[in-house]
């Protein structure tokens, strides 16, 4: 069985980028941190091969959704 060369999950990369221990238990109520557009773009570029996206903008939207579901605001 071949080992795939996959990147870590987007949530792990988001937590590493903003030095966060864990996401919010209630992301729609409690915001735990903020991430910049530049950081989102860097993560999207890292994950591009693993995402179902045609371009970097679509990949950024996917990563942004993951961040929001963790209680991280995008600024």
CSV table of N, CA, C and O in Angstrom, one decimal:
chain,number,residue,atom,x,y,z
A,1,UNK,N,0.8,-1.2,0.0
A,1,UNK,CA,0.0,0.0,0.0
A,1,UNK,C,0.9,1.2,0.0
A,1,UNK,O,1.8,1.4,0.8
A,2,UNK,N,0.6,2.2,-0.9
A,2,UNK,CA,1.5,3.4,-1.0
A,2,UNK,C,1.0,4.4,0.0
A,2,UNK,O,-0.1,4.5,0.3
A,3,UNK,N,2.0,5.1,0.5
A,3,UNK,CA,1.7,6.2,1.5
A,3,UNK,C,1.5,7.5,0.7
A,3,UNK,O,2.4,7.9,-0.1
A,4,UNK,N,0.4,8.1,0.9
A,4,UNK,CA,0.1,9.4,0.2
A,4,UNK,C,0.9,10.5,0.9
A,4,UNK,O,1.1,10.6,2.1
A,5,UNK,N,1.3,11.4,0.1
A,5,UNK,CA,2.0,12.6,0.6
A,5,UNK,C,1.1,13.7,0.8
A,5,UNK,O,1.0,14.7,0.1
A,6,UNK,N,0.3,13.6,1.9
A,6,UNK,CA,-0.8,14.5,2.2
A,6,UNK,C,-0.3,15.5,3.3
A,6,UNK,O,0.6,15.2,4.1
A,7,UNK,N,-0.9,16.7,3.2
A,7,UNK,CA,-0.5,17.7,4.2
A,7,UNK,C,-1.4,17.5,5.5
A,7,UNK,O,-2.4,16.9,5.4
A,8,UNK,N,-1.0,18.2,6.6
A,8,UNK,CA,-1.8,18.1,7.8
A,8,UNK,C,-3.2,18.7,7.5
A,8,UNK,O,-3.4,19.5,6.6
A,9,UNK,N,-4.2,18.4,8.4
A,9,UNK,CA,-5.5,19.0,8.2
A,9,UNK,C,-5.5,20.5,8.3
A,9,UNK,O,-4.6,21.0,9.0
A,10,UNK,N,-6.4,21.1,7.6
A,10,UNK,CA,-6.5,22.6,7.6
A,10,UNK,C,-6.6,23.2,9.1
A,10,UNK,O,-5.9,24.2,9.4
A,11,UNK,N,-7.3,22.5,9.9
A,11,UNK,CA,-7.5,23.0,11.3
A,11,UNK,C,-6.2,23.0,12.0
A,11,UNK,O,-5.9,23.9,12.8
A,12,UNK,N,-5.3,22.0,11.8
A,12,UNK,CA,-4.0,22.0,12.4
A,12,UNK,C,-3.1,23.1,11.9
A,12,UNK,O,-2.5,23.8,12.7
A,13,UNK,N,-3.2,23.4,10.6
A,13,UNK,CA,-2.4,24.5,10.1
A,13,UNK,C,-2.9,25.8,10.6
A,13,UNK,O,-2.1,26.7,10.8
A,14,UNK,N,-4.2,26.0,10.7
A,14,UNK,CA,-4.8,27.2,11.3
A,14,UNK,C,-4.3,27.4,12.7
A,14,UNK,O,-3.8,28.5,13.1
A,15,UNK,N,-4.4,26.4,13.5
A,15,UNK,CA,-4.0,26.5,14.9
A,15,UNK,C,-2.5,26.8,15.0
A,15,UNK,O,-2.1,27.6,15.9
A,16,UNK,N,-1.6,26.2,14.2
A,16,UNK,CA,-0.2,26.5,14.2
A,16,UNK,C,0.1,28.0,13.8
A,16,UNK,O,0.9,28.6,14.3
A,17,UNK,N,-0.7,28.5,12.8
A,17,UNK,CA,-0.5,29.8,12.2
A,17,UNK,C,-0.8,30.9,13.3
A,17,UNK,O,-0.1,31.9,13.3
A,18,UNK,N,-1.8,30.7,14.1
A,18,UNK,CA,-2.2,31.7,15.1
A,18,UNK,C,-1.9,31.3,16.5
A,18,UNK,O,-2.4,31.9,17.4
A,19,UNK,N,-1.1,30.2,16.7
A,19,UNK,CA,-0.6,29.8,18.0
A,19,UNK,C,-1.8,29.6,18.9
A,19,UNK,O,-1.9,30.1,20.1
A,20,UNK,N,-2.8,28.7,18.5
A,20,UNK,CA,-4.0,28.4,19.2
A,20,UNK,C,-3.9,27.0,19.7
A,20,UNK,O,-3.5,26.1,19.0
A,21,UNK,N,-4.4,26.8,20.9
A,21,UNK,CA,-4.4,25.4,21.5
A,21,UNK,C,-5.5,24.6,20.9
A,21,UNK,O,-5.4,23.5,20.6
A,22,UNK,N,-6.7,25.2,20.9
A,22,UNK,CA,-7.9,24.5,20.4
A,22,UNK,C,-8.9,25.5,19.9
A,22,UNK,O,-8.9,26.6,20.4
A,23,UNK,N,-9.8,25.0,19.1
A,23,UNK,CA,-10.9,25.9,18.6
A,23,UNK,C,-12.0,26.1,19.7
A,23,UNK,O,-11.9,25.5,20.7
A,24,UNK,N,-13.0,26.9,19.3
A,24,UNK,CA,-14.1,27.2,20.2
A,24,UNK,C,-15.0,26.0,20.3
A,24,UNK,O,-15.3,25.4,19.3
A,25,UNK,N,-15.6,25.8,21.5
A,25,UNK,CA,-16.6,24.8,21.7
A,25,UNK,C,-17.9,25.2,21.1
A,25,UNK,O,-18.7,24.4,20.6
A,26,UNK,N,-18.2,26.6,21.0
A,26,UNK,CA,-19.3,27.1,20.4
A,26,UNK,C,-18.9,28.2,19.4
A,26,UNK,O,-18.9,29.4,19.8
A,27,UNK,N,-18.5,27.8,18.2
A,27,UNK,CA,-17.9,28.8,17.3
A,27,UNK,C,-18.8,29.9,16.9
A,27,UNK,O,-18.4,31.0,16.5
A,28,UNK,N,-20.1,29.7,16.8
A,28,UNK,CA,-21.0,30.8,16.5
A,28,UNK,C,-21.2,31.8,17.5
A,28,UNK,O,-21.6,32.9,17.3
A,29,UNK,N,-20.9,31.5,18.8
A,29,UNK,CA,-21.0,32.4,19.9
A,29,UNK,C,-19.6,32.9,20.4
A,29,UNK,O,-19.4,34.1,20.6
A,30,UNK,N,-18.7,32.0,20.6
A,30,UNK,CA,-17.4,32.4,21.2
A,30,UNK,C,-16.3,32.4,20.2
A,30,UNK,O,-16.0,31.3,19.6
A,31,UNK,N,-15.8,33.5,19.9
A,31,UNK,CA,-14.6,33.7,19.0
A,31,UNK,C,-13.3,33.6,19.8
A,31,UNK,O,-13.2,34.2,20.9
A,32,UNK,N,-12.4,32.8,19.4
A,32,UNK,CA,-11.2,32.5,20.2
A,32,UNK,C,-10.0,33.2,19.6
A,32,UNK,O,-9.0,33.4,20.4
A,33,UNK,N,-10.0,33.6,18.4
A,33,UNK,CA,-8.8,34.2,17.8
A,33,UNK,C,-9.2,34.9,16.5
A,33,UNK,O,-10.3,34.8,16.0
A,34,UNK,N,-8.2,35.5,15.8
A,34,UNK,CA,-8.3,36.1,14.5
A,34,UNK,C,-7.2,35.7,13.6
A,34,UNK,O,-6.1,35.5,14.1
A,35,UNK,N,-7.5,35.5,12.3
A,35,UNK,CA,-6.4,35.1,11.4
A,35,UNK,C,-6.5,36.1,10.2
A,35,UNK,O,-7.5,36.6,9.8
A,36,UNK,N,-5.3,36.4,9.7
A,36,UNK,CA,-5.2,37.4,8.6
A,36,UNK,C,-5.4,36.7,7.3
A,36,UNK,O,-5.3,35.5,7.1
A,37,UNK,N,-5.8,37.5,6.3
A,37,UNK,CA,-6.0,37.0,4.9
A,37,UNK,C,-4.6,36.4,4.4
A,37,UNK,O,-4.6,35.5,3.6
A,38,UNK,N,-3.5,37.1,4.7
A,38,UNK,CA,-2.2,36.6,4.3
A,38,UNK,C,-1.9,35.2,4.8
A,38,UNK,O,-1.4,34.3,4.1
A,39,UNK,N,-2.3,35.0,6.1
A,39,UNK,CA,-2.1,33.6,6.7
A,39,UNK,C,-3.0,32.6,6.0
A,39,UNK,O,-2.6,31.5,5.8
A,40,UNK,N,-4.3,33.0,5.7
A,40,UNK,CA,-5.2,32.1,5.0
A,40,UNK,C,-4.6,31.7,3.7
A,40,UNK,O,-4.7,30.6,3.3
A,41,UNK,N,-4.1,32.7,2.9
A,41,UNK,CA,-3.5,32.4,1.6
A,41,UNK,C,-2.4,31.4,1.7
A,41,UNK,O,-2.3,30.5,0.9
A,42,UNK,N,-1.5,31.6,2.7
A,42,UNK,CA,-0.4,30.7,2.9
A,42,UNK,C,-0.9,29.3,3.2
A,42,UNK,O,-0.3,28.3,2.6
A,43,UNK,N,-1.9,29.1,4.0
A,43,UNK,CA,-2.4,27.8,4.3
A,43,UNK,C,-3.1,27.2,3.1
A,43,UNK,O,-2.9,26.0,2.8
A,44,UNK,N,-3.8,28.0,2.3
A,44,UNK,CA,-4.5,27.6,1.1
A,44,UNK,C,-3.5,27.1,0.1
A,44,UNK,O,-3.7,26.1,-0.6
A,45,UNK,N,-2.4,27.8,0.0
A,45,UNK,CA,-1.3,27.4,-1.0
A,45,UNK,C,-0.7,26.0,-0.5
A,45,UNK,O,-0.4,25.2,-1.4
A,46,UNK,N,-0.5,25.8,0.8
A,46,UNK,CA,0.0,24.6,1.3
A,46,UNK,C,-1.0,23.4,1.0
A,46,UNK,O,-0.6,22.3,0.6
A,47,UNK,N,-2.3,23.7,1.2
A,47,UNK,CA,-3.3,22.6,1.0
A,47,UNK,C,-3.8,22.5,-0.4
A,47,UNK,O,-4.7,21.6,-0.6
A,48,UNK,N,-3.4,23.3,-1.3
A,48,UNK,CA,-4.0,23.4,-2.7
A,48,UNK,C,-4.2,22.0,-3.3
A,48,UNK,O,-5.2,21.7,-3.9
A,49,UNK,N,-3.2,21.2,-3.2
A,49,UNK,CA,-3.2,19.8,-3.9
A,49,UNK,C,-4.3,18.9,-3.2
A,49,UNK,O,-4.8,18.0,-3.9
A,50,UNK,N,-4.6,19.2,-2.0
A,50,UNK,CA,-5.5,18.3,-1.3
A,50,UNK,C,-7.0,18.8,-1.4
A,50,UNK,O,-7.9,18.1,-1.0
A,51,UNK,N,-7.2,20.0,-1.8
A,51,UNK,CA,-8.5,20.6,-1.8
A,51,UNK,C,-9.2,20.5,-3.2
A,51,UNK,O,-8.5,20.4,-4.2
A,52,UNK,N,-10.5,20.5,-3.2
A,52,UNK,CA,-11.2,20.4,-4.4
A,52,UNK,C,-11.5,21.8,-4.9
A,52,UNK,O,-12.6,22.3,-4.8
A,53,UNK,N,-10.4,22.5,-5.3
A,53,UNK,CA,-10.6,23.9,-5.7
A,53,UNK,C,-9.8,24.1,-7.0
A,53,UNK,O,-8.7,23.5,-7.2
A,54,UNK,N,-10.3,25.0,-7.8
A,54,UNK,CA,-9.7,25.3,-9.1
A,54,UNK,C,-8.6,26.4,-9.1
A,54,UNK,O,-7.7,26.4,-9.9
A,55,UNK,N,-8.7,27.3,-8.1
A,55,UNK,CA,-7.8,28.3,-8.0
A,55,UNK,C,-7.6,28.7,-6.5
A,55,UNK,O,-8.2,28.2,-5.6
A,56,UNK,N,-6.6,29.6,-6.3
A,56,UNK,CA,-6.3,29.9,-4.9
A,56,UNK,C,-7.4,30.6,-4.1
A,56,UNK,O,-7.6,30.4,-2.9
A,57,UNK,N,-8.2,31.4,-4.9
A,57,UNK,CA,-9.4,32.1,-4.2
A,57,UNK,C,-10.4,31.1,-3.7
A,57,UNK,O,-10.9,31.2,-2.6
A,58,UNK,N,-10.7,30.1,-4.4
A,58,UNK,CA,-11.6,29.0,-4.0
A,58,UNK,C,-11.0,28.3,-2.8
A,58,UNK,O,-11.7,27.9,-1.9
A,59,UNK,N,-9.7,28.0,-2.9
A,59,UNK,CA,-9.0,27.3,-1.8
A,59,UNK,C,-9.1,28.2,-0.5
A,59,UNK,O,-9.3,27.6,0.6
A,60,UNK,N,-8.9,29.5,-0.6
A,60,UNK,CA,-9.0,30.4,0.5
A,60,UNK,C,-10.4,30.3,1.1
A,60,UNK,O,-10.5,30.4,2.4
A,61,UNK,N,-11.4,30.3,0.3
A,61,UNK,CA,-12.8,30.2,0.9
A,61,UNK,C,-13.0,28.9,1.7
A,61,UNK,O,-13.7,29.0,2.7
A,62,UNK,N,-12.4,27.8,1.2
A,62,UNK,CA,-12.6,26.6,2.0
A,62,UNK,C,-11.8,26.7,3.3
A,62,UNK,O,-12.4,26.3,4.4
A,63,UNK,N,-10.6,27.2,3.3
A,63,UNK,CA,-9.9,27.4,4.6
A,63,UNK,C,-10.6,28.4,5.5
A,63,UNK,O,-10.6,28.2,6.7
A,64,UNK,N,-11.1,29.4,4.9
A,64,UNK,CA,-11.9,30.4,5.7
A,64,UNK,C,-13.0,29.8,6.4
A,64,UNK,O,-13.3,30.1,7.6
A,65,UNK,N,-13.8,28.9,5.7
A,65,UNK,CA,-14.9,28.2,6.3
A,65,UNK,C,-14.4,27.3,7.5
A,65,UNK,O,-15.1,27.2,8.5
A,66,UNK,N,-13.3,26.7,7.3
A,66,UNK,CA,-12.8,25.8,8.4
A,66,UNK,C,-12.4,26.7,9.6
A,66,UNK,O,-12.7,26.4,10.7
A,67,UNK,N,-11.8,27.9,9.3
A,67,UNK,CA,-11.5,28.8,10.4
A,67,UNK,C,-12.7,29.3,11.2
A,67,UNK,O,-12.8,29.3,12.4
A,68,UNK,N,-13.7,29.6,10.4
A,68,UNK,CA,-15.0,30.1,11.0
A,68,UNK,C,-15.6,29.0,11.9
A,68,UNK,O,-16.2,29.3,13.0
A,69,UNK,N,-15.5,27.8,11.4
A,69,UNK,CA,-16.1,26.7,12.2
A,69,UNK,C,-15.4,26.3,13.4
A,69,UNK,O,-15.8,25.6,14.3
A,70,UNK,N,-14.1,26.9,13.5
A,70,UNK,CA,-13.3,26.7,14.8
A,70,UNK,C,-13.5,27.9,15.7
A,70,UNK,O,-12.9,27.9,16.8
A,71,UNK,N,-14.3,28.9,15.3
A,71,UNK,CA,-14.4,30.1,16.2
A,71,UNK,C,-13.4,31.1,15.9
A,71,UNK,O,-13.1,32.0,16.8
A,72,UNK,N,-12.7,31.1,14.8
A,72,UNK,CA,-11.6,32.0,14.4
A,72,UNK,C,-12.2,33.0,13.4
A,72,UNK,O,-12.8,32.6,12.4
A,73,UNK,N,-12.1,34.3,13.7
A,73,UNK,CA,-12.6,35.3,12.8
A,73,UNK,C,-11.5,35.6,11.7
A,73,UNK,O,-10.3,35.5,12.0
A,74,UNK,N,-11.9,36.0,10.6
A,74,UNK,CA,-11.0,36.3,9.5
A,74,UNK,C,-11.0,37.8,9.3
A,74,UNK,O,-12.0,38.5,9.1
A,75,UNK,N,-9.7,38.4,9.4
A,75,UNK,CA,-9.6,39.9,9.3
A,75,UNK,C,-8.8,40.2,8.1
A,75,UNK,O,-8.0,39.5,7.6
